[in-house]
C-alpha positions as semicolon CSV with decimal commas, in nm:
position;residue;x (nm);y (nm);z (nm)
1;X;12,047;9,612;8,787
2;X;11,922;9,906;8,560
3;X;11,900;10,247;8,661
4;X;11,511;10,239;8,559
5;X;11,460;9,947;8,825
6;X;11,675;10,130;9,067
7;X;11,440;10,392;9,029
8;X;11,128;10,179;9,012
9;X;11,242;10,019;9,373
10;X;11,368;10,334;9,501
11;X;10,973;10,500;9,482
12;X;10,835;10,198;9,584
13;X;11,063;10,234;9,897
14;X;10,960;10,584;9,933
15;X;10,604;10,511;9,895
16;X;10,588;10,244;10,110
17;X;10,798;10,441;10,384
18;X;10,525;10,702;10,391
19;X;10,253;10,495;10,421
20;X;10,418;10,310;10,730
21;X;10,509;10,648;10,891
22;X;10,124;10,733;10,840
23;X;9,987;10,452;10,928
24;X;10,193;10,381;11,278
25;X;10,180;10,751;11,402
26;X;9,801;10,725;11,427
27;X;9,653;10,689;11,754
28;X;9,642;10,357;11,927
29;X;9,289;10,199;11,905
30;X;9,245;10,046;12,296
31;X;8,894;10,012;12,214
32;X;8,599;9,964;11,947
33;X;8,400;10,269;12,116
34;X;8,681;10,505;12,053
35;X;8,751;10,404;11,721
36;X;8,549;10,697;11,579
37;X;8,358;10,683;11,208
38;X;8,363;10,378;11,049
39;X;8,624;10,181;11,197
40;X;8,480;10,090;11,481
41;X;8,192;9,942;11,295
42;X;8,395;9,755;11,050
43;X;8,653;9,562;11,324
44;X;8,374;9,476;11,562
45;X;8,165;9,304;11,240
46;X;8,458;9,149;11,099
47;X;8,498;9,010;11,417
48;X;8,156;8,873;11,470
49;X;8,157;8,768;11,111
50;X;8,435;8,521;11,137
51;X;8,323;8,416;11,500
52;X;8,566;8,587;11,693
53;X;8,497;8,661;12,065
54;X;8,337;9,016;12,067
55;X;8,409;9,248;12,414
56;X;8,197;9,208;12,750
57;X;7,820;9,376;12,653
58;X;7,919;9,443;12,294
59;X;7,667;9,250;12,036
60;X;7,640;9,265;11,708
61;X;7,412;9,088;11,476
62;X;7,554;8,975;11,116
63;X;7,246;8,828;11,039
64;X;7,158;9,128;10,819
65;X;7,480;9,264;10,707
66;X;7,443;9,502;10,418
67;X;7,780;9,581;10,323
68;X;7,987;9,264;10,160
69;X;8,206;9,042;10,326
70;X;8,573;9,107;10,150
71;X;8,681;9,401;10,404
72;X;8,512;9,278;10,747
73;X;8,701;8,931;10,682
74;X;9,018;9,131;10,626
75;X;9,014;9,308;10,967
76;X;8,853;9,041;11,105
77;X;9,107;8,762;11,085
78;X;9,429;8,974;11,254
79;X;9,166;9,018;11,543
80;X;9,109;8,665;11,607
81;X;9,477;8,641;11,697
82;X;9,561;8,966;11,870
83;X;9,475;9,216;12,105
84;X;9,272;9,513;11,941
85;X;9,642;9,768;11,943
86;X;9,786;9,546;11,758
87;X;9,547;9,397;11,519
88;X;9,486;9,697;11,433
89;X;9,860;9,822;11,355
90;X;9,888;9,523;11,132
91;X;9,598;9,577;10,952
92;X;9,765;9,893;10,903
93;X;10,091;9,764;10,779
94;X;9,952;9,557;10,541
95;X;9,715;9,826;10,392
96;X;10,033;10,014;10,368
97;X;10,201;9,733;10,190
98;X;9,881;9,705;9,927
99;X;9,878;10,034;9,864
100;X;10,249;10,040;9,765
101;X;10,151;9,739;9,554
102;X;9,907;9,944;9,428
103;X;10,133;10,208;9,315
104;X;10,319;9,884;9,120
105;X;10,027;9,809;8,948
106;X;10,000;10,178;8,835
107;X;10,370;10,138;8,706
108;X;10,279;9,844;8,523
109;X;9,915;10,027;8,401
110;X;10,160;10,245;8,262
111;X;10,436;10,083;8,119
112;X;10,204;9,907;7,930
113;X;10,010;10,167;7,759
114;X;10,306;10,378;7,649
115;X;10,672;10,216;7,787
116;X;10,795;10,188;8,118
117;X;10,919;10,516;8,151
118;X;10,558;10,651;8,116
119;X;10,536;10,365;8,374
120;X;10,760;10,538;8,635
121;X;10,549;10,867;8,618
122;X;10,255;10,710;8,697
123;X;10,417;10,512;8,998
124;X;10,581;10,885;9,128
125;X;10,258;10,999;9,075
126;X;10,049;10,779;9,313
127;X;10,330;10,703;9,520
128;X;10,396;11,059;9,709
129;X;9,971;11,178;9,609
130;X;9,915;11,268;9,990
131;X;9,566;11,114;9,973
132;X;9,644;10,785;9,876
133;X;9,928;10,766;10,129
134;X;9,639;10,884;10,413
135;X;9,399;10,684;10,305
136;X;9,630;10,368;10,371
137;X;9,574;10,482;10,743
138;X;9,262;10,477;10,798
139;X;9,013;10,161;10,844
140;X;8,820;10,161;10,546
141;X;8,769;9,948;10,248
142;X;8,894;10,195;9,991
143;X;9,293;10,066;10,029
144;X;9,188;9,699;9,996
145;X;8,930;9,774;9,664
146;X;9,158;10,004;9,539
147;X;9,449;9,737;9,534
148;X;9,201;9,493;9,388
149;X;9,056;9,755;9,099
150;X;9,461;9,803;8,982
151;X;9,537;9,452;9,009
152;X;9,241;9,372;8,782
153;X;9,324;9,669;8,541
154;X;9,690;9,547;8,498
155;X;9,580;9,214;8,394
156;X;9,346;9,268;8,185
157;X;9,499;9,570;8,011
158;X;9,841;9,321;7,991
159;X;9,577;9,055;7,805
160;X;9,443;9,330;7,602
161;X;9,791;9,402;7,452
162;X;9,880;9,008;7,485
163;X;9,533;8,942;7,227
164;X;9,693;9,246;7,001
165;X;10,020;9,058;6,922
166;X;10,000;8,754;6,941
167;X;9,598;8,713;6,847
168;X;9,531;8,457;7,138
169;X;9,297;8,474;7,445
170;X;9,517;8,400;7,749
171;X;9,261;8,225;8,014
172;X;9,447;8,245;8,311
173;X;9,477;8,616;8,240
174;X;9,119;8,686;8,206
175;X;9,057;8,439;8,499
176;X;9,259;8,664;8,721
177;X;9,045;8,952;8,589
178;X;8,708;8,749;8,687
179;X;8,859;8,662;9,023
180;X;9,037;9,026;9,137
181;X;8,660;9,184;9,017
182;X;8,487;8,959;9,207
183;X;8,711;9,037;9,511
184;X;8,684;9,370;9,468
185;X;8,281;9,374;9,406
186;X;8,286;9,164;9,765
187;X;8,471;9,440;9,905
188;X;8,261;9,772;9,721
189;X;7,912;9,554;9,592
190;X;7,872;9,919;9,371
191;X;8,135;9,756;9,084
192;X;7,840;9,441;9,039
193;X;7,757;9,606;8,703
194;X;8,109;9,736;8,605
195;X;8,202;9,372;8,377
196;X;7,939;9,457;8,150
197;X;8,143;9,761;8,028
198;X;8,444;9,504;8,028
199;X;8,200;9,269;7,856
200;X;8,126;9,578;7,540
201;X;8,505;9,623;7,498
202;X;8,603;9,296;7,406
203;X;8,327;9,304;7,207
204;X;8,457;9,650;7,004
205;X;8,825;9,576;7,016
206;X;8,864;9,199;6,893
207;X;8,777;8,898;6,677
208;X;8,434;8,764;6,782
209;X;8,588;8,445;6,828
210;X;8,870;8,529;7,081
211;X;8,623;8,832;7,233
212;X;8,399;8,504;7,331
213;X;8,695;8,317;7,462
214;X;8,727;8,572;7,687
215;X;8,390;8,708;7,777
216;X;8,317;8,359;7,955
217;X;8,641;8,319;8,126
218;X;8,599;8,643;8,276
219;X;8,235;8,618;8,375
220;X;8,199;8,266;8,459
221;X;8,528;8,307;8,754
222;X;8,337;8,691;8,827
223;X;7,967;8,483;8,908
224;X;8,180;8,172;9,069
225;X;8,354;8,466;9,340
226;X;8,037;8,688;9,364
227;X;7,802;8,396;9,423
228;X;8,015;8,261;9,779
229;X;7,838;8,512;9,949
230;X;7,518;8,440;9,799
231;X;7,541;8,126;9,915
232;X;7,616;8,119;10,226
233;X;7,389;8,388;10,333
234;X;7,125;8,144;10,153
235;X;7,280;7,850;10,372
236;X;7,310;8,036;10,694
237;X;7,069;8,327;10,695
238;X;6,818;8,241;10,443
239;X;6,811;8,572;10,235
240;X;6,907;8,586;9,898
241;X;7,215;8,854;9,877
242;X;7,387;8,986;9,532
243;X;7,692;9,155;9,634
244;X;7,542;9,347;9,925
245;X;7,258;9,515;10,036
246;X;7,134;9,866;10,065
247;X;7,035;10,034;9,716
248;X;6,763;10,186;9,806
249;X;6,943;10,353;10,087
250;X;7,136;10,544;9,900
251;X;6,968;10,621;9,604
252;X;6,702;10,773;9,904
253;X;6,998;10,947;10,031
254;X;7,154;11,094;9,707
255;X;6,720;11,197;9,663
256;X;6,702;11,380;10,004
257;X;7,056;11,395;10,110
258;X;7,259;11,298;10,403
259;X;7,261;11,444;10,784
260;X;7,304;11,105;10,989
261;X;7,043;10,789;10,952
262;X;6,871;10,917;11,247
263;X;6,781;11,232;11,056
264;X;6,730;10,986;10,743
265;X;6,479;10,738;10,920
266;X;6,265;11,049;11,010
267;X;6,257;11,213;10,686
268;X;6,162;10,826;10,539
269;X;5,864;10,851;10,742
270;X;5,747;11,171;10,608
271;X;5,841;11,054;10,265
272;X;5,748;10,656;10,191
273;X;5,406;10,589;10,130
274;X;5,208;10,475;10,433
275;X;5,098;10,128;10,218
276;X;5,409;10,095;10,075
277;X;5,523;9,702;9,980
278;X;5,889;9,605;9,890
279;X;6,207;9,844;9,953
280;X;6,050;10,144;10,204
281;X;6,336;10,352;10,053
282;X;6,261;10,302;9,722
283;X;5,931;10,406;9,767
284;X;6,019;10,712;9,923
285;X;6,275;10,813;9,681
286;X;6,022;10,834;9,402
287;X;5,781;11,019;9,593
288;X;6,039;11,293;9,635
289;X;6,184;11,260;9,242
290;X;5,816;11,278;9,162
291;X;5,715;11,593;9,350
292;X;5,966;11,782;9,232
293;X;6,219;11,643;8,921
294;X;6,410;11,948;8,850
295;X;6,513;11,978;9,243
296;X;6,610;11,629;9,265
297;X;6,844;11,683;8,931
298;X;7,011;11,959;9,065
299;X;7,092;11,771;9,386
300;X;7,206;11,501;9,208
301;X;7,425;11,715;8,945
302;X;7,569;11,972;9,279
303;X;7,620;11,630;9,483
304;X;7,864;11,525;9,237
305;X;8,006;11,819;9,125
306;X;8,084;11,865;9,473
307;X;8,197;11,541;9,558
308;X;8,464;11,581;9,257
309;X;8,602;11,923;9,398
310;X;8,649;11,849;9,765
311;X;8,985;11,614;9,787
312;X;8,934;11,334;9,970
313;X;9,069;11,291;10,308
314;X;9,054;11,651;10,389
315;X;8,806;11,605;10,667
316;X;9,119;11,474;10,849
317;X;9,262;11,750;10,986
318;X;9,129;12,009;11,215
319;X;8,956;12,312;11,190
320;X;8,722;12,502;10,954
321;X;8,723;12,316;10,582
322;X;8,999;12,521;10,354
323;X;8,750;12,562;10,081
324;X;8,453;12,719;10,299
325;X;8,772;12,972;10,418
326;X;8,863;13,043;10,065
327;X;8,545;13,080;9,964
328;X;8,506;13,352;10,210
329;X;8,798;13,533;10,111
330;X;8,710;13,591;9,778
331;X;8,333;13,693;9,793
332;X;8,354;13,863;10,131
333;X;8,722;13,999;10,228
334;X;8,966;13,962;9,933
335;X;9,233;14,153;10,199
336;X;9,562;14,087;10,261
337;X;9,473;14,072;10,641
338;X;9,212;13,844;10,516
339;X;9,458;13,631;10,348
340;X;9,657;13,596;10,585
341;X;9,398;13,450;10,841
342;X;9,323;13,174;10,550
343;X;9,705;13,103;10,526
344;X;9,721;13,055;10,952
345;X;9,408;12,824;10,950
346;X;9,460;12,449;11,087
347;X;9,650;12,273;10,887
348;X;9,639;12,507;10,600
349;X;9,999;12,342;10,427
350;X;9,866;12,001;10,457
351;X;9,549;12,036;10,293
352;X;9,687;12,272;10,062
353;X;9,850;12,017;9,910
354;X;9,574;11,801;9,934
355;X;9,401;12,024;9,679
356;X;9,724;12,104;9,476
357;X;9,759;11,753;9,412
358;X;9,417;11,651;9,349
359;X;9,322;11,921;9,095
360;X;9,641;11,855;8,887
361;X;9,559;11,494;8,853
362;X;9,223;11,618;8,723
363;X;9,368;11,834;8,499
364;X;9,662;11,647;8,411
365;X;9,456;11,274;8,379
366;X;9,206;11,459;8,123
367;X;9,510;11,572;7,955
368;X;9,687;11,215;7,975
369;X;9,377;11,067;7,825
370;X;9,377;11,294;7,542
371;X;9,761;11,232;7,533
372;X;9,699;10,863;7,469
373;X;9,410;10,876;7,242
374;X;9,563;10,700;7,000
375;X;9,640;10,383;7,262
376;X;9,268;10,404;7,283
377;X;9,210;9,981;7,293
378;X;9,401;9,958;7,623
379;X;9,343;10,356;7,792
380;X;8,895;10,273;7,740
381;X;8,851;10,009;7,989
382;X;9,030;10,288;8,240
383;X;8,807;10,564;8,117
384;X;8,544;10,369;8,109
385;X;8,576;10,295;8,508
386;X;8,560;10,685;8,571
387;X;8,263;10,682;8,346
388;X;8,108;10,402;8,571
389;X;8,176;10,567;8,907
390;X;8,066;10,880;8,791
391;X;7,740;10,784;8,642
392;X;7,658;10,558;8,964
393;X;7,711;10,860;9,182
394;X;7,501;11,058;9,017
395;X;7,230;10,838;9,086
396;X;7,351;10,748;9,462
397;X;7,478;10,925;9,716
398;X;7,782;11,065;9,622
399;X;8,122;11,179;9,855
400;X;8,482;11,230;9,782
401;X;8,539;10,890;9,910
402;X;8,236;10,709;9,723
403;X;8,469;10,885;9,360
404;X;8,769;10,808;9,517
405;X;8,875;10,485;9,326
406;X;8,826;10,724;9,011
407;X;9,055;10,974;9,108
408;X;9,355;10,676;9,108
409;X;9,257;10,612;8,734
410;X;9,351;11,019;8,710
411;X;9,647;11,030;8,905
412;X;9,760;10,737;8,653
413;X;9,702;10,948;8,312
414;X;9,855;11,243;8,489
415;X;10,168;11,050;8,529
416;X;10,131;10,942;8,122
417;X;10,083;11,271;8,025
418;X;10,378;11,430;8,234
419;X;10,564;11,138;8,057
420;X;10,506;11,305;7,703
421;X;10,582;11,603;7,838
422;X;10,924;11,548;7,980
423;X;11,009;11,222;7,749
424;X;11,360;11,257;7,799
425;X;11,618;11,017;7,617
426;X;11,401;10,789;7,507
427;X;11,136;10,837;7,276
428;X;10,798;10,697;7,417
429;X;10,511;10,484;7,229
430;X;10,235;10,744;7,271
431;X;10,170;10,703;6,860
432;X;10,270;10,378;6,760
């Protein structure tokens, strides 16, 4: 065995060690109620959704799901085996084993686009990025789309380079493509639109011929995956369903903003038109746009902005945010008595490093990508995925998680551009 696989397995070790110790130390779930946020929602529908036998006075009606299926079924089948405790830590070991894969898919992202040392920066990158090892934690689809997103990326990227030597279309590769996109676009329905992009590089980077080859591998397996739950909410429920539901709901949201849906639903009744036909939300939306367009942009523009600066995950520990603290400091205090009280606020180390970490794979990704301009044919399709997220959340609601699956795509090109920075021995294939 090499040294460079020693080290590959050796941070995959370490990664996946950390995401076990996270995931098992969190506090038992002994029931949906006390689940808190999200989770709660998402066990008790993935139970329902595959049938399972939901709690004395609980119901829930799947009828009208909005969300798709990929997550809920996820959850759902360790529940139709076990006791809620342990269902749950299972579904927690296995998010922490995909999100160790995911860090292998990063290697691979990596080792790909400039040699497998840049490879093993990108893994050490992702693999100790206290987010991402959180996030694996917590019951929420980000862990299982994020797994799907690099799995996709590494194949196609690998039949990107594949088409560029050897000037053939591999159609198993692109299938996998289709199908880990259409997996992941049942787990998040916001990446419906995202092949297109895939669709215009193909397109710009090869031979008409092979680009065509390709185009209707990928998209043909993409419709076959995305159309199951089409179909059977046509079969069962008799509603047509792309993806998932709920557009207009947050493009209303990302209008007006977001303080619960009980403060939503009233504001909707001020807003949407009292003879309005189709999506209420909708409706509602452009009444507010069209009162007042410059207001709505600057929401829209701040939302983001914002959503980009706070690390995700944060919201995890206790006490006041670090930010609004530090914020403080500077524009009211800026004392050393001051400083001190921001240093001894809850959980000031860990979230700390939450920001430490987060801006330098902002600062070091947008470095990486100008690193590996030159690799441009195989580093687009990743920028291009930033590009996506970030234009969708400026037009919907937008939160550190909703840009989350952007910041991995940083984290990797930080760990490419510390690469060219400390290349060591062996010379890397940044402009070849």
């Amino acid at each position: 065995m090499t040294t460079h696989r020693r080290w590959v397995l050796a941070l995959l070790a370490i990664g996946l060690i950390l995401r076990l110790a996270n995931g098992l130390s969190q506090p038992p779930f002994t029931s949906y109620a006390g689940t808190g946020g999200d989770n709660g929602w998402y066990l008790l529908n993935g139970l329902a959704l595959l049938g399972g036998r939901l709690p004395e006075g609980i119901q829930v009606d799947i009828s009208s799901l909005q969300p798709p299926p990929g997550y809920l079924i996820f959850v759902g089948i360790p529940q139709l085996f076990l006791p809620l405790p342990q269902a749950v830590q299972v579904i927690l070991v296995l998010q922490a084993v995909l999100s160790t894969a995911t860090c292998y898919f990063a290697y691979l992202i990596g080792s790909e686009i400039a040699g497998q040392r840049a490879g093993l920066f990108a893994l050490a990158v992702l693999a100790f990025s206290p987010a991402f090892i959180l996030e694996s934690g917590q019951v929420v689809t980000e862990t299982l789309y994020l797994f799907l997103i690099a799995a996709a990326f590494m194949f196609y990227i690998a039949a990107i380079k594949q088409m560029q030597t050897t000037s053939k279309a591999d159609p198993f590769k692109f299938a996998l493509v289709g199908a880990l996109l259409g997996l992941a676009t049942l787990t998040r329905a916001v990446l419906l639109l995202f092949p297109l992009g895939l669709i215009v590089h193909l397109v710009i980077v090869q031979h008409p011929s092979r680009a065509l080859r390709a185009i209707l591998t990928l998209i043909v397996v993409f419709a076959l995956v995305v159309s199951t739950w089409t179909i059977y909410n046509l079969a069962r429920w008799q509603r047509f369903v792309l993806a998932g539901e709920g557009f207009g709901g947050f493009l209303y949201a990302g209008v007006v903003g977001w303080e619960g849906p009980y403060a939503l639903d009233a504001q909707l009744e001020q807003d949407a038109s009292p003879d309005a036909e189709g999506d209420v939300y909708l409706d509602a939306a452009a009444n507010v746009i069209g009162r007042d367009l410059p207001a709505y942009v600057q929401r829209r523009f701040g939302e983001l902005i914002g959503a980009y600066l706070q690390p995700h995950n944060t919201p995890l520990f206790p006490g006041e945010s670090l930010r609004v603290l530090a914020q403080t400091w500077l524009t009211q205090d800026r004392s050393l008595a001051g400083l001190g009280r921001l240093i001894e606020g809850d959980a000031f180390l860990p979230k700390l490093a939450l920001y430490i970490v987060h801006f330098g794979a902002l600062l070091f990704g947008t470095l990486g990508m100008w690193t590996t301009r030159r690799k441009w044919r195989l580093t687009l399709p990743l920028i291009g995925f930033v590009a996506y997220v970030t234009l969708v959340h400026l037009l919907l609601y937008a939160l550190p998680r909703y840009v989350f699956p952007a910041i991995m795509i940083w984290h990797i090109f930080a760990g490419l551009w510390l690469a060219a920075r400390f290349p060591g021995k062996t010379r890397l294939e940044f402009n070849q």
